[in-house]
Short mmCIF file of C-alpha atoms in Angstrom, two decimals:
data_model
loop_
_atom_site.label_atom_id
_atom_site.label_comp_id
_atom_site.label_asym_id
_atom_site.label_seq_id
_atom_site.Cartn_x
_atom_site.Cartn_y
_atom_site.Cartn_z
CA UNK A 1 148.73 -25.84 221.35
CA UNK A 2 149.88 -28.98 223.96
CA UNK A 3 152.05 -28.29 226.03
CA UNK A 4 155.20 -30.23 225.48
CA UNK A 5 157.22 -31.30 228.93
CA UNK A 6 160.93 -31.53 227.89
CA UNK A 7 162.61 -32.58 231.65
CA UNK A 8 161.01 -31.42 234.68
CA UNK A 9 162.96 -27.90 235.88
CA UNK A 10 164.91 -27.86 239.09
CA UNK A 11 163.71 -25.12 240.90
CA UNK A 12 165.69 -23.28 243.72
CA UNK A 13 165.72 -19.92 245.50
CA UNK A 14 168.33 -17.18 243.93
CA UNK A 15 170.86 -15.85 246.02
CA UNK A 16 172.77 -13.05 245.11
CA UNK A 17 175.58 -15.48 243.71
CA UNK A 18 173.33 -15.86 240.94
CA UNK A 19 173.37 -12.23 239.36
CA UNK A 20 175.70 -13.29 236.40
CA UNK A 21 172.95 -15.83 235.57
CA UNK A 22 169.74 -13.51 235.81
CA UNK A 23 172.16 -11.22 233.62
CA UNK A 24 172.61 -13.74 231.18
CA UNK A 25 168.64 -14.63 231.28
CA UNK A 26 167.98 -10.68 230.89
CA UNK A 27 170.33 -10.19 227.97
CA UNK A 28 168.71 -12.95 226.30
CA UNK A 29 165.31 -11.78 226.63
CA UNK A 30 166.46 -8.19 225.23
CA UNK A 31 168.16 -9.76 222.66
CA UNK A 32 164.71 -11.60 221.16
CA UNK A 33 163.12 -8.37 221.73
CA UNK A 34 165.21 -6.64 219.35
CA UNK A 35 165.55 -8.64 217.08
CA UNK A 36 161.97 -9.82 216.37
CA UNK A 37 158.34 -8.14 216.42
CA UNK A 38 157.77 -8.46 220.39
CA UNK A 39 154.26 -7.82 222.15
CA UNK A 40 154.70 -4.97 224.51
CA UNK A 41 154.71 -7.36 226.96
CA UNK A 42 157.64 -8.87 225.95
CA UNK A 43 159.26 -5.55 225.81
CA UNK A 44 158.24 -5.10 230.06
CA UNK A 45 159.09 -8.42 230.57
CA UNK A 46 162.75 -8.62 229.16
CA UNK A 47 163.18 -4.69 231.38
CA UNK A 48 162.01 -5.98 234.23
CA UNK A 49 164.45 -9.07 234.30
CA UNK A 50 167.36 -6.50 234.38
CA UNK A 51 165.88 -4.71 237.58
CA UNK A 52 165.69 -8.56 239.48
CA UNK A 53 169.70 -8.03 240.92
CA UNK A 54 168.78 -5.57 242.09
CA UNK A 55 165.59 -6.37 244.05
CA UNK A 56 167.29 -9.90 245.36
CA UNK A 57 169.94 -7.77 246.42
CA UNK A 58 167.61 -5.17 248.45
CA UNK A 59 165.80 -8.30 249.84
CA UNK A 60 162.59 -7.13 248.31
CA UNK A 61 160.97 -10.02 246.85
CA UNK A 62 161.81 -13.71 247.05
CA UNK A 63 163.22 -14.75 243.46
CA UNK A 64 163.46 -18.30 242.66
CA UNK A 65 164.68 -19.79 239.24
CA UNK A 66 163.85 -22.91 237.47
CA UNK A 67 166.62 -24.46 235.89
CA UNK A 68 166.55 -26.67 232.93
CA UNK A 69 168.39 -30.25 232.63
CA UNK A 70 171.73 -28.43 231.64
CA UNK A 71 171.32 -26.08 234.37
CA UNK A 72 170.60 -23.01 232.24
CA UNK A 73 168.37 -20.95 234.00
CA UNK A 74 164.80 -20.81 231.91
CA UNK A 75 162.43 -19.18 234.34
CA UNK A 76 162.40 -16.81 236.90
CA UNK A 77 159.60 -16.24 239.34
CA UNK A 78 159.41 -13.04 241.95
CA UNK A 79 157.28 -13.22 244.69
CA UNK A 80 156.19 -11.73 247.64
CA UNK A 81 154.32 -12.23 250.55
CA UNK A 82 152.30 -9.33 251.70
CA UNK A 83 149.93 -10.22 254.55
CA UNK A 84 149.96 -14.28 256.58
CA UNK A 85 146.94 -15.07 254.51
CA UNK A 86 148.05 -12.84 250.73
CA UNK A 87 150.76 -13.20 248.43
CA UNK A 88 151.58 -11.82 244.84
CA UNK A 89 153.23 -12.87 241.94
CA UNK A 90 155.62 -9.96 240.93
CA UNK A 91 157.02 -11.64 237.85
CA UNK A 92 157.14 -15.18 235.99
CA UNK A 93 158.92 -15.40 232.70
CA UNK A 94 159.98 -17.89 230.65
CA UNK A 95 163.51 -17.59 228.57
CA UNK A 96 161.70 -16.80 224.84
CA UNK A 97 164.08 -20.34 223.19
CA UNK A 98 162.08 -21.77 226.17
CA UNK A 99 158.38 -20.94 225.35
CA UNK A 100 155.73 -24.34 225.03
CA UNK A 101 157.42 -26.82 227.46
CA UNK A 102 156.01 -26.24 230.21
CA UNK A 103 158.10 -24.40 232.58
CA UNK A 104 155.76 -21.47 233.36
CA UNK A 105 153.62 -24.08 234.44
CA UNK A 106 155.78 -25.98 236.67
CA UNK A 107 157.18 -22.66 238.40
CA UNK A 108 153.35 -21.26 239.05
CA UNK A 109 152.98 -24.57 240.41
CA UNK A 110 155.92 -24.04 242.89
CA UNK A 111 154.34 -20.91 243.29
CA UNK A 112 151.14 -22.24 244.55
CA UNK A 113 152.70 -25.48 246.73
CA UNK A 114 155.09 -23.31 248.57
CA UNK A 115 152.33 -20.46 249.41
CA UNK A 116 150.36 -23.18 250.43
CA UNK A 117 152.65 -24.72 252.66
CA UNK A 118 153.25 -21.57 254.58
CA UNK A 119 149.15 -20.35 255.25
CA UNK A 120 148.87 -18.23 252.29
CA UNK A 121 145.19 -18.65 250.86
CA UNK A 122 145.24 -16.04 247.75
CA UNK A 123 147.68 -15.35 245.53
CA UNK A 124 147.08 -11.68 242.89
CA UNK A 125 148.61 -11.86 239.30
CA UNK A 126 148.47 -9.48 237.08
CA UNK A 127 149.38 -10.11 233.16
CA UNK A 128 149.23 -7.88 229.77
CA UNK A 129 145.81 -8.33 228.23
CA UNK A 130 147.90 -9.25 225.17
CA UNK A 131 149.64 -12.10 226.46
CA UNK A 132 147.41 -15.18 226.15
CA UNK A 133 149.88 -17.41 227.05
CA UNK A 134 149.81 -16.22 230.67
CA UNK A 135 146.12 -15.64 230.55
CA UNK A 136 145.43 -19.70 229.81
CA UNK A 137 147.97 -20.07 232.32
CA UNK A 138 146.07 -18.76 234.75
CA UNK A 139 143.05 -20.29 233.44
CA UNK A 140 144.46 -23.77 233.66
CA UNK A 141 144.70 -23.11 237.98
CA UNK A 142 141.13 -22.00 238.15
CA UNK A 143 142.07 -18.41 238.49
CA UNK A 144 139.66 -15.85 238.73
CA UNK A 145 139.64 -12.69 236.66
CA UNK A 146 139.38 -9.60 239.41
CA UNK A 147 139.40 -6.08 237.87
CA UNK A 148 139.31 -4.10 241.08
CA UNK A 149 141.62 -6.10 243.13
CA UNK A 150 143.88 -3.01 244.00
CA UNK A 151 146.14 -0.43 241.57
CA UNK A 152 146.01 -2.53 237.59
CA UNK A 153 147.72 -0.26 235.03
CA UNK A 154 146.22 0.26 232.18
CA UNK A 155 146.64 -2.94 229.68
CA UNK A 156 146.72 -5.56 232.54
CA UNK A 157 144.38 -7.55 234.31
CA UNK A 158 144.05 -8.65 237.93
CA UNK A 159 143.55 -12.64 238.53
CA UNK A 160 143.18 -14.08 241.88
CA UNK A 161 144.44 -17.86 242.65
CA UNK A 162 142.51 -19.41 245.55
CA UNK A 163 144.96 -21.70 246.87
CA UNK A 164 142.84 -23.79 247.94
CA UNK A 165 140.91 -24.85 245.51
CA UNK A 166 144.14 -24.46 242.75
CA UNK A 167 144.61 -26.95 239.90
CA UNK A 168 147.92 -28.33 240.71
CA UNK A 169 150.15 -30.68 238.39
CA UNK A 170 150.26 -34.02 240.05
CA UNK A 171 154.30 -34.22 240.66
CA UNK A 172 155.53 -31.32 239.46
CA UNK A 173 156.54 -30.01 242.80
CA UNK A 174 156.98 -30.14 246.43
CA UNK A 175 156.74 -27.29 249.00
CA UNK A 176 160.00 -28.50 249.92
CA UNK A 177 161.94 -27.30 247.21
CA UNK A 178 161.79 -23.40 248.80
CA UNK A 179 159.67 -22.10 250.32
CA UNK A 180 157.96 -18.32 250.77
CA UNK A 181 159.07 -17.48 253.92
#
């Protein structure tokens, strides 16, 4: 399936002034999940998006949202930077009305500009096995599958991004949008 680019997604750095909003994003994501037949990994997914106030809040992780031409937040991405030269991505989802245009693209793409911009050289990613929406994802940056790149539970696999030699989107973003600090 193409992927379809609606508008490009303005993407910022949450604060804790936007809990209402992740809120709103989480209770969306549970919604779909009850409603339909999810994956499991929709199931984690929509759980983990209720935990994210809580983590901005504790400073934990660097959590940055991509917001669509109306300004409805339609993709969150958690971060963290572990060593100078190593970062991980804790969490990228996509609002499920969202899915096919794009937008986990463009924020993986932030992901990888801003990490860049500040020295980091690998970024770790782990996804569901089941979700091969992620897994071409991470196939479209030239990721590398790494099944003993630290603690995996069981049903996910590791994938390394070399930010160096990372398949970008020409224009998609700029390391000065926020950075990983």
């Amino acid at each position: 399936m193409a992927t379809t680019l609606t508008e490009p997604l303005t993407v910022r750095r949450l604060t804790r002034d936007d809990g209402s909003a992740l809120w709103s994003f989480h209770r969306s994501q549970w919604r779909h999940v009850r409603r339909d037949d999810p994956q499991p990994w929709q199931a984690e997914l929509a759980h983990v998006t209720g935990v994210l106030p809580k983590l901005l809040r504790a400073g934990w992780c660097k959590v940055d949202g991509g917001l669509d031409d109306r300004g409805r937040l339609v993709a969150v991405l958690a971060g963290r930077v572990w060593r100078p030269d190593l970062a991980s991505a804790e969490l990228l989802t996509v609002r499920h009305d969202s899915y096919g245009r794009g937008y986990g693209r463009q924020m993986l793409d932030h992901l990888m500009t801003s990490a860049r911009a500040i020295g980091v050289r690998q970024i770790v990613a782990t996804v569901h096995e089941d979700n091969a929406a992620a897994r071409r994802l991470l196939k479209g940056v030239n990721a590398t599958p790494r099944p003993n790149v630290g603690p995996v539970a069981p049903g996910y696999c590791a994938y390394v991004i070399d930010c160096a030699t990372a398949a970008v989107a020409v224009g998609q973003v700029t390391a000065d949008t926020c950075r990983y600090e």
